[in-house]
Short mmCIF file of C-alpha atoms in Angstrom, two decimals:
data_model
loop_
_atom_site.label_atom_id
_atom_site.label_comp_id
_atom_site.label_asym_id
_atom_site.label_seq_id
_atom_site.Cartn_x
_atom_site.Cartn_y
_atom_site.Cartn_z
CA MET M 28 11.29 -24.97 21.09
CA ASN M 29 10.09 -23.17 23.52
CA ASP M 30 12.05 -23.43 26.59
CA THR M 31 9.63 -21.27 29.43
CA PRO M 32 7.52 -23.91 31.89
CA SER M 33 4.59 -24.62 30.18
CA LEU M 34 1.03 -25.59 32.51
CA ALA M 35 1.61 -28.74 33.72
CA THR M 36 -1.93 -29.44 32.44
CA VAL M 37 -3.91 -27.59 30.20
CA THR M 38 -7.90 -27.43 31.56
CA VAL M 39 -10.47 -25.59 30.42
CA GLU M 40 -9.66 -23.96 34.27
CA ASN M 41 -6.44 -22.61 33.62
CA LEU M 42 -7.37 -21.34 29.84
CA TYR M 43 -10.38 -19.48 31.65
CA ARG M 44 -7.73 -17.79 34.29
CA ILE M 45 -6.25 -16.18 31.45
CA PHE M 46 -8.97 -14.18 30.68
CA THR M 47 -9.73 -13.01 34.06
CA VAL M 48 -8.87 -9.74 35.20
CA ALA M 49 -6.66 -9.81 38.48
CA GLU M 50 -8.32 -7.29 41.36
CA ALA M 51 -5.92 -8.09 43.93
CA PRO M 52 -2.01 -6.62 43.47
CA GLU M 53 -0.89 -10.03 45.70
CA SER M 54 -2.52 -12.04 42.86
CA THR M 55 -0.22 -13.66 39.95
CA LEU M 56 -1.15 -11.31 36.85
CA GLY M 57 -1.21 -8.39 39.58
CA LYS M 58 2.16 -9.09 40.40
CA VAL M 59 3.15 -9.41 36.51
CA ASP M 60 1.26 -6.12 36.43
CA GLN M 61 3.58 -4.49 38.16
CA GLU M 62 6.60 -5.85 37.06
CA ILE M 63 5.74 -4.79 33.57
CA SER M 64 4.39 -1.42 34.60
CA GLN M 65 7.77 -0.95 36.78
CA ASN M 66 9.96 -2.18 34.35
CA LEU M 67 8.04 0.57 30.85
CA ALA M 68 8.87 3.22 33.32
CA GLY M 69 11.99 2.32 33.95
CA PHE M 70 12.72 2.00 30.40
CA LEU M 71 11.08 5.26 29.34
CA ARG M 72 12.89 7.23 31.80
CA GLU M 73 16.15 5.99 29.90
CA HIS M 74 17.52 8.88 27.77
CA ILE M 75 19.54 6.45 25.56
CA VAL M 76 18.28 6.14 22.25
CA ALA M 77 19.10 2.93 21.81
CA ARG M 78 21.73 -0.25 23.45
CA GLU M 79 24.18 -2.02 21.60
CA LYS M 80 23.28 -5.11 20.07
CA ASP M 81 23.72 -6.21 16.74
CA LEU M 82 20.13 -6.49 14.77
CA ASP M 83 21.05 -10.01 13.75
CA GLU M 84 22.18 -11.37 17.62
CA ILE M 85 18.43 -10.27 18.45
CA GLU M 86 16.30 -11.32 15.22
CA ARG M 87 18.36 -14.94 17.32
CA ASP M 88 15.67 -14.41 20.24
CA PHE M 89 12.79 -14.86 17.31
CA SER M 90 13.88 -17.40 14.77
CA SER M 91 11.29 -19.82 15.66
CA ALA M 92 8.49 -20.73 13.22
CA ASP M 93 7.07 -23.36 15.52
CA ILE M 94 4.08 -22.13 17.46
CA PRO M 95 4.18 -23.45 21.17
CA ASP M 96 2.30 -26.48 21.93
CA GLN M 97 1.61 -25.72 25.20
CA PRO M 98 0.45 -22.58 26.99
CA SER M 99 2.90 -20.45 29.25
CA PHE M 100 3.34 -19.07 32.67
CA VAL M 101 2.50 -15.35 31.68
CA SER M 102 4.60 -14.17 34.23
CA SER M 103 7.58 -16.85 32.57
CA TYR M 104 6.69 -15.58 29.05
CA THR M 105 6.16 -11.82 30.78
CA ASP M 106 10.23 -11.97 31.95
CA SER M 107 11.25 -13.15 28.53
CA LEU M 108 9.29 -10.30 26.96
CA LEU M 109 10.85 -7.80 28.90
CA LYS M 110 14.68 -8.99 27.75
CA THR M 111 14.47 -9.87 24.67
CA LEU M 112 11.61 -7.34 23.39
CA VAL M 113 11.38 -3.97 25.55
CA ALA M 114 14.82 -3.95 26.75
CA GLN M 115 16.07 -4.42 22.60
CA SER M 116 13.78 -1.64 21.84
CA VAL M 117 13.97 1.78 20.56
CA HIS M 118 13.75 4.36 22.83
CA THR M 119 11.86 6.61 21.24
CA ALA M 120 10.39 9.10 23.70
CA ALA M 121 14.59 9.91 24.74
CA PRO M 122 15.58 13.58 24.34
CA GLY M 123 18.14 12.75 21.62
CA PHE M 124 15.66 10.47 19.16
CA VAL M 125 15.25 13.57 17.24
CA GLY M 126 15.46 11.69 13.49
CA HIS M 127 11.43 10.85 13.21
CA MET M 128 8.39 12.32 13.57
CA THR M 129 8.20 9.85 17.21
CA SER M 130 8.13 11.64 20.26
CA ALA M 131 8.08 10.95 23.90
CA LEU M 132 3.71 10.84 25.10
CA PRO M 133 2.30 12.43 27.90
CA TYR M 134 1.98 10.26 30.97
CA PHE M 135 -1.29 9.84 30.70
CA MET M 136 -1.47 7.85 27.47
CA LEU M 137 -0.58 4.62 29.12
CA PRO M 138 -3.42 4.03 31.61
CA LEU M 139 -5.24 5.76 29.42
CA SER M 140 -4.63 3.09 26.56
CA ARG M 141 -5.19 0.16 29.22
CA ILE M 142 -9.19 1.42 29.25
CA MET M 143 -9.50 1.15 25.39
CA ILE M 144 -7.99 -1.79 25.12
CA ALA M 145 -9.55 -3.42 28.32
CA LEU M 146 -13.01 -2.85 26.40
CA ASN M 147 -11.54 -3.60 23.11
CA GLN M 148 -14.61 -1.91 21.43
CA ASN M 149 -14.61 -1.98 17.72
CA LEU M 150 -15.88 1.38 15.79
CA VAL M 151 -16.55 -0.59 12.80
CA LYS M 152 -20.28 -1.07 14.05
CA ILE M 153 -22.90 0.72 16.83
CA GLU M 154 -22.92 -2.67 18.02
CA THR M 155 -19.51 -3.32 19.06
CA SER M 156 -19.18 1.02 20.39
CA LYS M 157 -21.70 2.65 21.67
CA ALA M 158 -20.46 5.86 23.42
CA PHE M 159 -17.34 5.01 21.69
CA THR M 160 -19.76 6.31 18.37
CA PRO M 161 -20.53 9.65 19.69
CA LEU M 162 -17.42 10.22 20.60
CA GLU M 163 -15.46 9.53 17.78
CA ARG M 164 -18.19 11.48 16.06
CA GLN M 165 -17.24 14.15 18.84
CA VAL M 166 -13.86 14.24 18.23
CA LEU M 167 -14.28 14.53 14.38
CA ALA M 168 -16.17 17.50 14.72
CA MET M 169 -13.45 18.95 17.27
CA LEU M 170 -10.60 18.59 14.04
CA HIS M 171 -12.80 19.47 11.64
CA ASN M 172 -13.57 23.39 13.71
CA LEU M 173 -10.03 23.54 14.17
CA VAL M 174 -9.72 23.47 10.37
CA TYR M 175 -12.55 25.52 8.98
CA GLN M 176 -14.23 26.76 11.96
CA ARG M 177 -17.85 26.70 10.43
CA GLU M 178 -20.27 28.33 12.82
CA PRO M 179 -21.52 26.55 16.26
CA GLY M 180 -24.14 25.80 14.33
CA PHE M 181 -23.46 23.72 11.80
CA TYR M 182 -20.99 21.07 13.94
CA ALA M 183 -25.37 21.16 16.60
CA THR M 184 -26.82 19.76 12.95
CA THR M 185 -24.42 17.53 11.47
CA MET M 186 -22.09 15.94 14.38
CA HIS M 187 -24.74 13.03 14.80
CA ASP M 188 -26.15 13.15 11.62
CA PRO M 189 -26.37 9.46 10.45
CA ASN M 190 -26.50 11.06 7.03
CA LEU M 191 -23.58 12.66 6.93
CA ALA M 192 -19.70 12.60 8.07
CA LEU M 193 -17.62 15.47 8.95
CA GLY M 194 -14.57 12.58 8.29
CA VAL M 195 -13.06 9.17 9.47
CA PHE M 196 -10.40 8.08 11.77
CA CYS M 197 -7.83 5.63 10.18
CA SER M 198 -4.79 4.07 11.45
CA GLY M 199 -2.44 6.52 9.75
CA GLY M 200 -1.84 8.97 7.29
CA THR M 201 -1.51 6.17 4.34
CA VAL M 202 -5.35 5.38 4.77
CA SER M 203 -6.28 8.97 5.78
CA ASN M 204 -4.57 10.12 2.00
CA ILE M 205 -6.03 7.23 0.63
CA THR M 206 -9.65 7.68 1.61
CA ALA M 207 -9.36 11.50 0.72
CA LEU M 208 -8.84 10.26 -3.13
CA TRP M 209 -11.14 7.75 -2.57
CA ALA M 210 -13.92 9.72 -1.78
CA ALA M 211 -12.70 12.66 -5.02
CA ARG M 212 -12.86 9.72 -7.71
CA ASN M 213 -16.06 8.40 -6.77
CA ALA M 214 -17.78 11.62 -6.57
CA LEU M 215 -16.00 12.41 -10.15
CA PHE M 216 -18.56 9.53 -11.23
CA PRO M 217 -21.87 9.16 -9.83
CA ALA M 218 -24.54 7.03 -10.63
CA ASN M 219 -26.66 9.08 -13.97
CA GLY M 220 -28.97 7.17 -16.30
CA ASP M 221 -28.17 4.23 -17.23
CA PHE M 222 -24.62 4.39 -16.47
CA GLY M 223 -24.57 3.23 -12.40
CA GLY M 224 -21.33 5.10 -10.75
CA ILE M 225 -17.62 3.66 -10.26
CA GLN M 226 -18.40 1.70 -7.58
CA ALA M 227 -20.65 -0.36 -9.54
CA GLU M 228 -19.12 0.33 -13.02
CA GLY M 229 -15.47 0.54 -12.46
CA LEU M 230 -12.99 3.34 -13.18
CA SER M 231 -12.23 2.16 -17.16
CA ARG M 232 -16.11 2.24 -17.84
CA SER M 233 -16.35 5.23 -16.15
CA LEU M 234 -13.19 7.13 -18.22
CA GLU M 235 -15.56 5.91 -21.43
CA HIS M 236 -18.36 7.33 -19.57
CA ALA M 237 -16.96 10.54 -18.65
CA GLY M 238 -14.89 10.68 -22.33
CA TYR M 239 -11.64 11.48 -20.11
CA ASN M 240 -8.27 9.78 -21.53
CA GLY M 241 -7.33 9.58 -17.72
CA LEU M 242 -7.37 11.03 -14.22
CA ALA M 243 -4.39 12.43 -12.22
CA VAL M 244 -3.47 14.00 -9.16
CA LEU M 245 -0.33 16.58 -9.32
CA VAL M 246 1.80 16.79 -5.57
CA SER M 247 4.83 18.51 -5.12
CA ARG M 248 7.77 16.25 -5.54
CA ARG M 249 7.87 16.46 -1.69
CA GLY M 250 5.11 15.07 -1.42
CA HIS M 251 4.10 11.38 1.01
CA TYR M 252 4.81 7.87 -0.47
CA SER M 253 1.76 7.29 0.36
CA LEU M 254 0.33 8.63 -2.95
CA ALA M 255 1.89 6.42 -4.57
CA LYS M 256 -0.54 3.65 -3.40
CA ALA M 257 -3.18 5.55 -3.62
CA ALA M 258 -2.09 5.76 -7.65
CA ASP M 259 -1.58 2.24 -7.70
CA VAL M 260 -5.04 1.27 -5.07
CA LEU M 261 -7.57 3.58 -6.81
CA GLY M 262 -5.76 2.60 -10.35
CA PHE M 263 -5.32 6.07 -12.22
CA GLY M 264 -1.76 4.33 -12.01
CA GLY M 265 1.50 6.20 -10.44
CA ARG M 266 2.70 7.76 -14.03
CA ASN M 267 -0.91 10.09 -13.59
CA LEU M 268 0.79 10.86 -9.88
CA VAL M 269 2.38 13.96 -11.60
CA ALA M 270 5.10 15.12 -8.83
CA ILE M 271 6.10 19.28 -10.02
CA ASP M 272 9.37 20.26 -9.12
CA THR M 273 9.84 23.00 -6.08
CA ASP M 274 11.46 26.32 -5.52
CA GLU M 275 14.26 26.82 -3.42
CA ASP M 276 12.65 26.55 -0.48
CA ASN M 277 11.21 22.93 -1.06
CA ARG M 278 7.52 24.36 -2.07
CA ILE M 279 5.57 23.29 -5.05
CA ASP M 280 6.46 25.90 -7.86
CA ILE M 281 3.05 27.60 -8.78
CA GLY M 282 3.70 28.10 -12.72
CA LYS M 283 5.01 24.78 -13.15
CA LEU M 284 2.20 23.71 -11.28
CA ARG M 285 -0.21 25.41 -13.92
CA SER M 286 1.97 24.54 -17.21
CA ALA M 287 1.58 20.83 -15.81
CA CYS M 288 -2.55 21.00 -16.00
CA GLU M 289 -2.31 22.83 -19.11
CA GLN M 290 -0.48 19.81 -20.68
CA LEU M 291 -3.19 17.33 -18.77
CA ARG M 292 -5.98 19.24 -20.47
CA ASP M 293 -4.38 19.20 -23.88
CA ARG M 294 -4.94 15.55 -23.44
CA ASN M 295 -7.82 14.94 -22.18
CA ILE M 296 -6.54 13.81 -18.96
CA LYS M 297 -9.10 14.96 -16.55
CA ILE M 298 -7.12 16.41 -13.08
CA MET M 299 -9.34 14.37 -10.36
CA ALA M 300 -7.15 16.48 -7.21
CA ILE M 301 -4.34 18.50 -6.41
CA VAL M 302 -2.38 17.64 -3.37
CA GLY M 303 -0.70 21.28 -1.24
CA ILE M 304 1.33 19.34 2.35
CA ALA M 305 1.16 21.22 4.80
CA GLY M 306 5.33 20.30 5.98
CA THR M 307 6.56 17.90 3.97
CA THR M 308 8.27 14.80 6.04
CA GLU M 309 11.88 15.67 4.28
CA THR M 310 11.83 19.14 5.17
CA GLY M 311 8.81 20.54 6.69
CA SER M 312 8.58 23.00 4.08
CA ILE M 313 4.24 24.18 4.11
CA ASP M 314 3.26 24.60 0.34
CA PRO M 315 1.36 27.85 -0.72
CA LEU M 316 -1.95 26.63 -0.22
CA ASP M 317 -3.93 29.86 -0.70
CA ARG M 318 -2.45 29.95 -4.04
CA LEU M 319 -2.99 26.15 -4.59
CA ALA M 320 -6.73 26.27 -3.74
CA ASP M 321 -7.17 28.91 -6.42
CA VAL M 322 -5.51 26.46 -9.33
CA ALA M 323 -7.95 23.91 -7.33
CA ALA M 324 -10.99 25.74 -7.92
CA GLU M 325 -9.57 27.14 -11.95
CA TYR M 326 -9.58 23.79 -12.89
CA GLY M 327 -12.49 22.18 -11.18
CA CYS M 328 -10.59 19.48 -9.24
CA HIS M 329 -10.57 18.37 -5.68
CA PHE M 330 -8.15 20.26 -3.94
CA HIS M 331 -6.62 18.00 -0.67
CA VAL M 332 -3.93 18.94 1.76
CA ASP M 333 -1.83 16.43 3.58
CA ALA M 334 -1.38 18.14 7.13
CA ALA M 335 -0.53 15.20 8.98
CA TRP M 336 2.73 17.12 10.76
CA GLY M 337 1.64 20.62 9.94
CA GLY M 338 -1.84 20.11 10.67
CA PRO M 339 -1.40 21.32 14.49
CA VAL M 340 0.32 23.97 13.71
CA LEU M 341 -3.57 25.77 13.55
CA PHE M 342 -3.41 26.02 17.72
CA SER M 343 -1.01 28.20 17.45
CA GLU M 344 -1.71 32.27 17.32
CA THR M 345 2.01 32.98 16.03
CA HIS M 346 2.44 30.28 13.65
CA GLY M 347 -1.07 29.53 12.15
CA SER M 348 -1.32 31.68 9.19
CA LEU M 349 1.53 29.99 7.65
CA LEU M 350 -1.36 26.98 6.72
CA LYS M 351 -3.43 29.80 5.48
CA GLY M 352 -5.57 28.35 2.98
CA ILE M 353 -5.96 24.98 4.32
CA GLU M 354 -9.83 26.31 4.87
CA ARG M 355 -10.20 26.33 1.27
CA ALA M 356 -9.55 22.73 1.01
CA ASP M 357 -11.98 19.67 -0.08
CA SER M 358 -10.23 17.12 3.10
CA VAL M 359 -7.13 17.33 4.96
CA THR M 360 -5.13 14.42 6.51
CA ILE M 361 -3.94 15.07 10.16
CA ASP M 362 -1.73 12.37 12.15
CA ALA M 363 -3.03 12.05 15.57
CA HIS M 364 0.50 10.07 16.63
CA LYS M 365 2.50 13.00 15.28
CA GLN M 366 2.01 16.57 17.24
CA LEU M 367 -0.96 15.44 18.94
CA TYR M 368 1.07 13.54 21.24
CA VAL M 369 -1.24 9.79 20.44
CA PRO M 370 0.41 6.24 20.12
CA MET M 371 1.05 5.37 16.93
CA GLY M 372 -2.01 4.04 15.03
CA ALA M 373 -4.36 7.43 14.73
CA GLY M 374 -5.21 8.96 11.39
CA MET M 375 -7.64 11.22 10.41
CA VAL M 376 -8.94 13.02 7.38
CA VAL M 377 -11.97 15.29 7.54
CA PHE M 378 -14.20 16.90 4.75
CA ARG M 379 -15.02 20.39 4.07
CA ASP M 380 -18.58 18.93 2.52
CA PRO M 381 -20.23 16.60 5.32
CA THR M 382 -21.74 14.49 2.41
CA LEU M 383 -19.22 13.57 0.38
CA LEU M 384 -18.16 10.80 2.00
CA SER M 385 -21.55 9.24 0.97
CA SER M 386 -19.14 8.80 -2.49
CA ILE M 387 -17.73 5.99 -0.78
CA GLU M 388 -20.51 4.17 1.23
CA HIS M 389 -20.52 0.57 1.65
CA HIS M 390 -23.36 -1.22 3.54
CA ALA M 391 -24.22 -4.93 4.16
CA GLN M 392 -27.46 -5.92 5.89
CA TYR M 393 -25.97 -7.95 9.03
CA ILE M 394 -23.73 -4.57 9.96
CA LEU M 395 -23.51 -1.79 8.15
CA ARG M 396 -27.24 -1.09 7.77
CA GLU M 397 -27.91 1.98 6.09
CA GLY M 398 -29.48 4.99 7.86
CA SER M 399 -27.49 3.70 11.17
CA LYS M 400 -24.73 5.75 12.90
CA ASP M 401 -22.32 2.48 11.74
CA LEU M 402 -18.76 4.57 10.66
CA GLY M 403 -17.50 1.45 9.57
CA SER M 404 -19.57 2.53 6.23
CA HIS M 405 -17.58 5.65 5.21
CA THR M 406 -14.03 3.60 6.43
CA LEU M 407 -11.54 1.76 4.26
CA GLU M 408 -10.60 -0.15 7.46
CA GLY M 409 -13.36 -2.74 8.40
CA SER M 410 -12.53 -3.37 12.38
CA ARG M 411 -10.89 -0.07 14.16
CA PRO M 412 -9.75 -0.04 17.99
CA GLY M 413 -11.46 3.40 20.03
CA MET M 414 -8.09 5.36 19.18
CA ALA M 415 -10.66 8.40 19.17
CA MET M 416 -10.92 8.33 23.28
CA LEU M 417 -6.91 9.04 23.26
CA VAL M 418 -7.51 11.87 20.73
CA HIS M 419 -10.13 13.08 22.74
CA ALA M 420 -7.91 12.98 26.35
CA GLY M 421 -5.13 15.18 24.39
CA PHE M 422 -7.66 17.49 23.63
CA ASN M 423 -9.13 17.64 27.12
CA ILE M 424 -5.92 17.31 28.68
CA ILE M 425 -3.32 19.12 26.88
CA GLY M 426 -6.45 22.16 25.83
CA ARG M 427 -5.79 24.26 22.89
CA LYS M 428 -3.09 26.39 24.77
CA GLY M 429 -1.50 23.03 25.81
CA TYR M 430 -0.58 22.82 22.27
CA GLU M 431 -0.26 25.80 21.63
CA MET M 432 2.77 25.76 24.03
CA LEU M 433 4.09 22.53 22.89
CA ILE M 434 4.09 23.85 18.44
CA ASP M 435 5.11 27.28 19.32
CA ARG M 436 8.24 25.22 21.34
CA ASN M 437 9.03 23.21 18.90
CA ILE M 438 9.50 25.79 15.99
CA LYS M 439 11.56 27.94 18.38
CA LEU M 440 14.04 24.83 19.27
CA ALA M 441 14.81 24.58 16.05
CA GLY M 442 15.16 28.13 14.83
CA GLU M 443 17.50 27.36 17.95
CA PHE M 444 19.01 24.95 16.27
CA ALA M 445 19.25 26.05 12.52
CA ARG M 446 21.34 28.93 14.26
CA LEU M 447 23.80 26.66 16.14
CA ILE M 448 24.46 24.95 12.89
CA GLU M 449 25.15 28.57 10.91
CA GLU M 450 26.96 29.98 13.95
CA SER M 451 29.63 26.87 14.14
CA ASP M 452 32.19 26.18 11.54
CA ASP M 453 32.27 22.08 10.70
CA PHE M 454 28.57 22.20 10.16
CA GLU M 455 26.39 23.88 7.16
CA LEU M 456 22.56 24.39 7.27
CA VAL M 457 21.08 23.28 4.38
CA VAL M 458 17.61 23.63 4.98
CA ARG M 459 16.43 26.49 7.06
CA PRO M 460 13.21 24.61 9.40
CA GLU M 461 10.05 26.85 8.52
CA LEU M 462 8.81 24.77 11.09
CA ASN M 463 10.15 21.75 13.55
CA ILE M 464 12.52 20.12 10.77
CA LEU M 465 15.98 21.15 9.52
CA ALA M 466 18.85 19.19 7.13
CA TYR M 467 21.95 20.07 7.89
CA ARG M 468 25.49 17.92 7.31
CA TYR M 469 29.24 17.84 8.36
CA LEU M 470 31.12 20.47 6.25
CA PRO M 471 34.43 22.29 7.37
CA GLY M 472 34.13 25.88 6.24
CA LYS M 473 36.57 25.94 4.21
CA ILE M 474 36.01 22.79 2.42
CA ARG M 475 32.69 24.28 1.79
CA GLN M 476 34.58 27.65 0.19
CA GLN M 477 35.65 25.39 -2.03
CA LEU M 478 32.93 23.74 -3.31
CA LEU M 479 30.93 26.50 -4.06
CA ALA M 480 33.83 27.92 -6.49
CA ALA M 481 34.48 24.58 -7.74
CA GLY M 482 33.24 23.46 -11.27
CA PRO M 483 30.71 21.11 -11.88
CA THR M 484 33.07 17.76 -12.16
CA ASP M 485 35.33 18.75 -9.00
CA ARG M 486 31.86 19.79 -6.91
CA ALA M 487 29.90 16.15 -7.83
CA ARG M 488 33.65 14.63 -7.01
CA ILE M 489 33.63 16.75 -3.04
CA ASN M 490 29.83 16.09 -2.72
CA ALA M 491 30.14 11.74 -3.10
CA ALA M 492 32.73 11.94 -0.43
CA ILE M 493 31.39 14.51 2.18
CA ASP M 494 27.69 12.40 1.37
CA ALA M 495 30.25 9.00 2.15
CA LEU M 496 30.82 10.83 5.24
CA THR M 497 27.86 11.99 5.93
CA GLN M 498 25.98 8.03 5.62
CA GLN M 499 28.46 6.33 7.63
CA MET M 500 29.21 9.33 10.36
CA GLN M 501 24.76 8.98 11.13
CA LYS M 502 24.84 4.86 10.84
CA ASP M 503 27.71 5.06 13.34
CA GLN M 504 25.56 7.64 15.92
CA ARG M 505 22.87 5.46 15.46
CA ALA M 506 24.82 2.01 16.97
CA ALA M 507 26.27 3.95 19.05
CA GLY M 508 23.38 4.55 20.66
CA LEU M 509 23.04 8.16 22.58
CA SER M 510 21.23 9.92 20.01
CA PHE M 511 19.55 9.39 17.13
CA VAL M 512 18.84 11.92 13.87
CA SER M 513 17.86 10.48 10.18
CA ARG M 514 19.40 11.20 7.09
CA THR M 515 17.74 11.83 3.37
CA ARG M 516 18.53 12.81 0.01
CA ILE M 517 17.59 16.03 -1.26
CA THR M 518 18.71 18.49 -4.08
CA PRO M 519 19.29 21.94 -2.47
CA ARG M 520 20.18 24.81 -5.12
CA LEU M 521 22.63 25.92 -3.68
CA TYR M 522 24.82 23.48 -5.42
CA ARG M 523 22.72 23.69 -8.50
CA GLY M 524 20.73 20.25 -9.52
CA ASP M 525 23.49 18.25 -7.20
CA THR M 526 21.77 15.55 -5.11
CA ILE M 527 23.25 15.19 -1.69
CA THR M 528 23.15 13.08 1.55
CA VAL M 529 22.10 15.43 4.61
CA LEU M 530 21.15 15.13 8.27
CA ARG M 531 17.70 15.48 8.96
CA ALA M 532 16.47 16.37 13.05
CA VAL M 533 12.70 16.43 13.71
CA LEU M 534 12.29 18.77 16.65
CA ALA M 535 8.74 17.65 18.24
CA ASN M 536 10.06 15.85 21.14
CA PRO M 537 9.42 18.44 24.68
CA LEU M 538 12.21 16.88 26.56
CA THR M 539 14.61 18.03 23.73
CA THR M 540 16.47 20.72 24.74
CA ILE M 541 19.11 22.67 23.41
CA GLY M 542 21.59 21.11 24.89
CA THR M 543 20.79 18.29 24.09
CA LEU M 544 21.36 19.20 20.59
CA GLU M 545 24.68 20.78 21.33
CA ALA M 546 25.90 16.64 22.68
CA MET M 547 24.64 15.40 19.44
CA LEU M 548 26.91 17.97 17.25
CA GLU M 549 29.44 17.06 19.41
CA GLU M 550 29.44 13.89 19.08
CA GLN M 551 29.23 14.26 15.14
CA ARG M 552 32.64 15.61 15.97
CA GLN M 553 34.14 13.30 17.08
CA LEU M 554 32.75 10.12 15.51
CA VAL M 555 34.36 11.90 12.32
CA GLN M 556 37.81 11.90 15.01
CA THR M 557 37.21 8.02 14.82
CA PRO M 558 39.70 5.10 12.98
CA TYR M 559 36.60 4.55 10.35
CA LEU M 560 35.50 8.21 9.51
CA ALA M 561 38.77 9.56 9.74
CA PRO M 562 40.08 8.23 6.67
CA LEU M 563 36.70 9.17 4.83
CA PHE M 564 37.37 12.82 5.70
CA ASP M 565 41.30 13.21 4.50
CA GLU M 566 39.59 11.70 1.20
CA LEU M 567 37.13 14.61 1.28
CA GLN M 568 40.14 16.93 2.12
CA ARG M 569 42.43 15.44 -0.79
CA LEU M 570 39.51 15.84 -3.20
CA SER M 571 38.70 19.45 -2.11
CA ASN M 572 43.02 19.71 -2.95
CA GLU M 573 42.71 18.29 -6.36
CA SER M 574 40.57 20.41 -7.73
CA ALA M 575 41.36 23.43 -9.74
CA LEU M 576 41.44 25.41 -6.93
CA PRO M 577 43.67 26.46 -4.41
CA PRO M 578 44.89 23.50 -1.73
CA ILE M 579 42.97 23.89 1.55
CA GLN M 580 45.38 25.31 4.46
#
């Protein structure tokens, strides 16, 4: 049932009012607009992460599958939405929300987003975007310049050339990565004589024509799951997405990469691409990009860098060298909705060669004609909003120096948090931050000493108990809603192959301070003493004392 008051009569005039912009503040829609703004401002100022309310209770507010017959007053619907949706959303802007790659946004993004929504441009076609098209091309050139640093004349001739594309905007890193590998795949199988190219012939015929038994993409085990989606969508198959082991710093092992390349060549499987990661999702690690570029050149394959997280480190004079070799990549993914501080839904991929995207061009007479400047001819997605405007705003309002200060601050804070963990006697730093992501767990020093000296069987039992404690601690902290840290599973060399559960902190929110993190650790200490967690900790001590080692005193 729709309990909100409905309009007395559905008339053309009433419906017309819904599409009319309210210019006067005292108008009904003007008052609703003010109320929404005030409530959102209050919500964003709150420093808790979430209110205590079970998800099944929230689901009851969204349980009807019936579309209401009658229209409702905007004010009534808004009031309902503020109570059922806004009040029960996650405060991703809160200083204590350090579990995912989502942060507070600059204040100017909210009013500028309203401009973007009000104009409702569609970037698939210049007829539905006009000035947004050259703006998007400029933003892609700015990003390309950040990565590849070509001479000014290069951008003067390529930026607005309808036959060239420096990159594309996507809804996020997943589509960006798929687009990069799509272009790499199609470039491998161009039209040649009677062979019409992979777009016309398909993958099976293309492999037959080229004389390959298959295609493969190689990436470290820390590769993003979007690459598995790419293997599925592009048809080369998940088994041919070859995961390479990492070293003790969670970076791809170059020796094992070369060995895998040789094995694939012996099987007549063409290496389509090697993917380097600049800021892994779980640990923030950066692969040795320069060395990966060497391997890619040796085997004649596309070199893609997934820098969705770490790409903006290029703004930093202090830390930018960590991404040395990225300028040799054939394509690079960067997410604007991560460390460029743009709202969700803005991913980008740039290409060193501005002609490469021609391998995936698609045209339609009614909308995407050959020779036009329509951006949709090079994108997997069709209709798209003008998110480039918000990236353009960030580049102009924050600027290079502003982004550099933010990046440097985040990396410094991660280092301070790592030292805080190492200096405590009840937490263990498991992954030291290379950028601004780290992993740790609750583990009193005496138990840790026992664990390091234990044999495989005892070590596995103790780690399993620590895993249970870590998992429940993270759940309880999330439920309490004061702060949030995520958890994941990794296999550190320290424990000789044991896969363990760790807490994962992502430090990108400019509002987060070392005091915020100290309070978060203290909350975790207190959680260990709660009625539910205390028995788990007692079990952990018992297992450690029952091992073939001196008991904990």
